Amino acid sequence: MTAVARVYRWEIAKLLAQKRTYLGLGAAVVVPIIFVVVLVIQSGNGPTDVPLGRYLRDTGLATPFVVLFFMSIWGLPLITALVAGDIVASESHNGTLKTILTRSRERGEIFAGKLLATFSYTVVLVFAMGLVGALAGTIAWGLHPLTSLSGTTVPVGHSIGLLAASLAVYVLPLAGIAAFGLMLSTITRNSAASVVGTLMWALLMQLIGVLPGTESFRAYLLGTQFEAWHGFLRTPADWAPVVRALWVCSLYIVIPLIAAYLVFLRRDVAGE
Amino acid sequence: MSDAPPVAARALVKRYGEIVAVDRVDLTVERGDVFGYLGPNGAGKTTSLRMLLGLIRPTEGSAQLFGRDPVVDGAKALDGVAGFVEGPRFYPYLSAHKNLRLLADYDGGDARAQIDEVLELVELRERQHDHVGAYSHGMRQRLGIAASLLRSPQLLLLDEPTTGLDPSGMRDMRDLVRRLSAEGITVLLSSHLLTEVEELCNRVAIIRRGRIVYEGRLEELLATAGGGYRIRTAELERARMLCSAQAGVDDVRVVEGELCFQADEDAVAALSIALGQARIGVTALVPQTASLEDLFLGLTSDDDEPARATREAIVA
């Protein structure tokens, strides 16, 4: 096992031993269930103002897509920030950072392990939410072909493939938020400040996107990339937003990570 | 492992803005030493240790462990080195055993195979599956030693390892340090507990306001205040006159009903014979030795006249 893999394995073990991990993960899977229960209780065709909302009761496969829309505003950014903002700061605060930095692992290896664990958590969050949403929706409304955003009917098997691809693309902006959280966690050494700061950053990206006069650069805001999966649900598939999400999110991921990495490598680890 | 000394700090400086926490510290710890690093709170001990372990970067100078600099060589500089600063810290939500497994995996090699052995050594085997969050301070200190021993160290850096322990915990910790030293492990022990240093260490460095004011053998430090003797006798005045007339006996004074003087050992031997021949009964003739505490206070107190005089005498 490589050094980074060892660190990564223990970062996952640490996450699995902490309540906040389950709090976030629990919230991510409970929200789609609550969403379905509320819609089952309610009558009507809504929500009609969100992508695929009007087809929600036609097939359970529409549920995760609609939940993705709602959770992108602050739900998933908050859950992501809970872990990303804490992963270095809590170790600084508890003094365990100096414990692991005085062993036989380089700082870069430790940082890489923490980064991989943060991203793993983000991926698990999104896919767990998608899976539970699809299951809950299927229980409520059955497993039927999906109607795409272009109005065409997509067979069940293909719809599941599109859901997986959409979740994968949805992870990208969330990884940008996670990278920002990791940077704040490294620089501020304060969990609360990092979590709140990361959430504020995510909300700011959303807010700027809805302000008038921001049309010229709206496509390059992090919040906009939460809609990139719409491209998969058009017929034929529109790859432009997906490709843009890839490179735009790469910038939102790489820049804070470089900053965090450099700080982590050089920072003094003294009493916090 | 190279032939370089376990610890060699040269002109080590750490500044935080205007504050100089460590000021041109030179420190050499030789193999087999139990080296006491003494100083009042805030003198720069922990900052020095942090630089030695690579946790903070020196502003100037270098710190090498067995010839390797943590700033240059990274984690490789810590091969054969273990310890903790400001008390050992662990993940409170993991058991002691899991904490050690984590650290053993970070270390690699056969560290994992030693977990049971080191837990047995620090007498934590029965509580190994309890969360560390439920451990007492003393148990955490012992777990800190266990975590250090997992690395099979040749050099142990311990920052005030007995702080916060009850008397029996302190005794156990000191016994452990003694045992490890007997096994050939070099120990650098930072402390402000003078009895601890006097009991365990063969060499010491005393740091004051970031600067080393003494480095050398403990016995030599204690000897710097030697040369004084005192006599207790019922015939104080006759004894005083005899002492004053005796060759090699100087600075004869009566202090609190006893006769104090300066002399070397030969002169004291001759004096004792002379006192006997003069039929002056002596109930006590004892060397006046300053305690480490006296010397420490003299070296680290603020610049009042007695402190300065002590410092000058020791440095001279």
Coordinates of C-alpha atoms in Angstrom, one line a residue, chain A residues 91-259:
Chain A
E91 CA -6.7 18.4 13.7
S92 CA -5.0 21.8 14.3
H93 CA -7.5 22.5 17.1
N94 CA -7.1 19.1 18.8
G95 CA -3.3 19.0 18.4
T96 CA -3.4 15.8 16.5
L97 CA -1.9 17.4 13.4
K98 CA 1.4 17.6 15.2
T99 CA 1.0 14.0 16.3
I100 CA 0.8 12.8 12.7
L101 CA 3.4 15.3 11.4
T102 CA 6.0 13.8 13.7
R103 CA 5.6 10.4 12.2
S104 CA 7.2 9.0 9.0
R105 CA 4.8 10.6 6.5
E106 CA 5.6 13.7 4.5
R107 CA 3.2 16.7 4.7
G108 CA 2.3 16.3 1.0
E109 CA 1.2 12.7 1.6
I110 CA -0.9 13.7 4.5
F111 CA -2.5 16.6 2.5
A112 CA -3.2 14.2 -0.4
G113 CA -4.9 11.7 1.9
K114 CA -7.1 14.4 3.4
L115 CA -8.0 15.7 0.0
L116 CA -8.9 12.3 -1.4
A117 CA -11.0 11.6 1.7
T118 CA -12.8 14.9 1.3
F119 CA -13.6 14.3 -2.4
S120 CA -14.6 10.7 -1.6
Y121 CA -17.1 12.0 0.9
T122 CA -18.5 14.4 -1.6
V123 CA -18.9 11.7 -4.2
V124 CA -20.6 9.4 -1.7
L125 CA -23.0 12.2 -0.7
V126 CA -24.2 12.9 -4.2
F127 CA -24.5 9.3 -5.2
A128 CA -26.2 8.3 -1.9
M129 CA -28.7 11.1 -2.4
G130 CA -29.3 10.1 -6.0
L131 CA -29.7 6.4 -5.2
V132 CA -32.1 7.0 -2.2
G133 CA -34.0 9.6 -4.3
A134 CA -34.5 7.1 -7.1
L135 CA -35.5 4.4 -4.7
A136 CA -38.0 6.6 -2.8
G137 CA -39.4 8.0 -6.1
T138 CA -39.7 4.5 -7.5
I139 CA -41.6 3.2 -4.5
A140 CA -43.9 6.2 -4.7
W141 CA -44.5 6.4 -8.5
G142 CA -42.9 3.3 -10.1
L143 CA -40.1 2.7 -12.4
H144 CA -41.1 4.1 -15.8
P145 CA -39.3 5.8 -18.8
L146 CA -38.2 9.3 -18.1
T147 CA -39.3 12.3 -20.2
S148 CA -36.2 14.3 -21.1
L149 CA -35.9 18.1 -21.0
S150 CA -36.5 18.1 -24.8
G151 CA -39.8 16.2 -24.3
T152 CA -38.6 12.8 -25.6
T153 CA -39.1 9.6 -23.8
V154 CA -36.0 7.9 -22.4
P155 CA -36.1 4.2 -21.7
V156 CA -35.5 3.1 -18.1
G157 CA -32.0 1.6 -18.6
H158 CA -30.8 4.7 -20.5
S159 CA -32.4 7.0 -17.9
I160 CA -30.4 5.2 -15.1
G161 CA -27.2 5.8 -17.2
L162 CA -28.1 9.5 -17.6
L163 CA -28.8 9.7 -13.9
A164 CA -25.3 8.3 -13.1
A165 CA -23.7 10.7 -15.6
S166 CA -25.6 13.6 -14.2
L167 CA -24.6 12.8 -10.6
A168 CA -21.0 12.6 -11.8
V169 CA -21.1 16.0 -13.4
Y170 CA -22.9 17.4 -10.4
V171 CA -20.0 16.3 -8.2
L172 CA -17.7 18.7 -10.0
P173 CA -19.0 22.0 -8.6
L174 CA -19.4 20.4 -5.3
A175 CA -15.8 19.4 -5.4
G176 CA -15.0 23.1 -6.1
I177 CA -16.9 23.9 -2.8
A178 CA -15.0 21.1 -1.0
A179 CA -11.7 22.4 -2.3
F180 CA -12.5 25.9 -1.1
G181 CA -13.5 24.4 2.3
L182 CA -10.3 22.5 2.5
M183 CA -8.4 25.7 1.8
L184 CA -10.2 27.7 4.5
S185 CA -9.7 24.7 6.9
T186 CA -6.0 24.8 6.2
I187 CA -5.5 28.5 6.4
T188 CA -7.9 29.5 9.2
R189 CA -7.3 26.4 11.4
N190 CA -10.8 27.0 12.7
S191 CA -13.6 24.6 11.9
A192 CA -16.5 26.9 12.5
A193 CA -15.0 29.7 10.4
S194 CA -14.2 27.3 7.6
V195 CA -17.6 25.7 7.5
V196 CA -19.5 29.0 7.6
G197 CA -17.0 30.6 5.2
T198 CA -17.4 27.8 2.7
L199 CA -21.2 28.0 2.9
M200 CA -21.0 31.8 2.4
W201 CA -18.8 31.2 -0.6
A202 CA -21.2 28.8 -2.2
L203 CA -24.2 31.1 -1.5
L204 CA -22.3 34.0 -2.9
M205 CA -21.7 32.1 -6.1
Q206 CA -25.4 31.4 -6.4
L207 CA -26.4 35.0 -5.5
I208 CA -24.1 36.6 -8.1
G209 CA -25.6 34.2 -10.7
V210 CA -29.1 35.6 -10.2
L211 CA -28.1 39.3 -10.1
P212 CA -29.0 41.4 -13.1
G213 CA -25.9 42.4 -15.1
T214 CA -24.0 39.3 -14.5
E215 CA -25.0 37.5 -17.7
S216 CA -21.6 38.0 -19.4
F217 CA -19.8 35.8 -16.8
R218 CA -22.7 33.8 -15.3
A219 CA -21.7 30.8 -17.3
Y220 CA -18.3 30.7 -15.5
L221 CA -19.7 31.0 -11.9
L222 CA -19.4 27.9 -9.8
G223 CA -23.1 27.9 -9.0
T224 CA -24.0 27.7 -12.7
Q225 CA -22.2 24.5 -13.0
F226 CA -24.8 22.8 -10.8
E227 CA -27.0 22.9 -13.9
A228 CA -24.5 21.3 -16.3
W229 CA -26.3 17.9 -16.0
H230 CA -29.2 19.4 -18.0
G231 CA -27.1 18.9 -21.0
F232 CA -27.4 15.1 -20.6
L233 CA -31.2 15.3 -20.5
R234 CA -31.5 17.0 -23.9
T235 CA -32.0 15.2 -27.1
P236 CA -29.5 15.1 -28.6
A237 CA -27.2 15.5 -25.6
D238 CA -25.8 19.1 -25.3
W239 CA -22.2 18.6 -24.3
A240 CA -21.4 22.3 -24.1
P241 CA -22.4 22.9 -20.5
V242 CA -20.8 19.6 -19.5
V243 CA -17.5 20.5 -21.1
R244 CA -17.7 24.0 -19.6
A245 CA -18.4 22.5 -16.2
L246 CA -15.3 20.3 -16.5
W247 CA -12.8 23.1 -17.1
V248 CA -14.5 25.8 -15.1
C249 CA -14.8 23.5 -12.0
S250 CA -11.2 22.4 -12.6
L251 CA -10.2 26.0 -12.0
Y252 CA -12.4 26.3 -8.9
I253 CA -10.8 23.1 -7.6
V254 CA -7.2 23.5 -8.5
I255 CA -6.6 27.2 -7.4
P256 CA -7.7 26.8 -3.8
L257 CA -6.0 23.4 -3.6
I258 CA -2.7 24.9 -4.7
A259 CA -3.1 27.6 -2.1

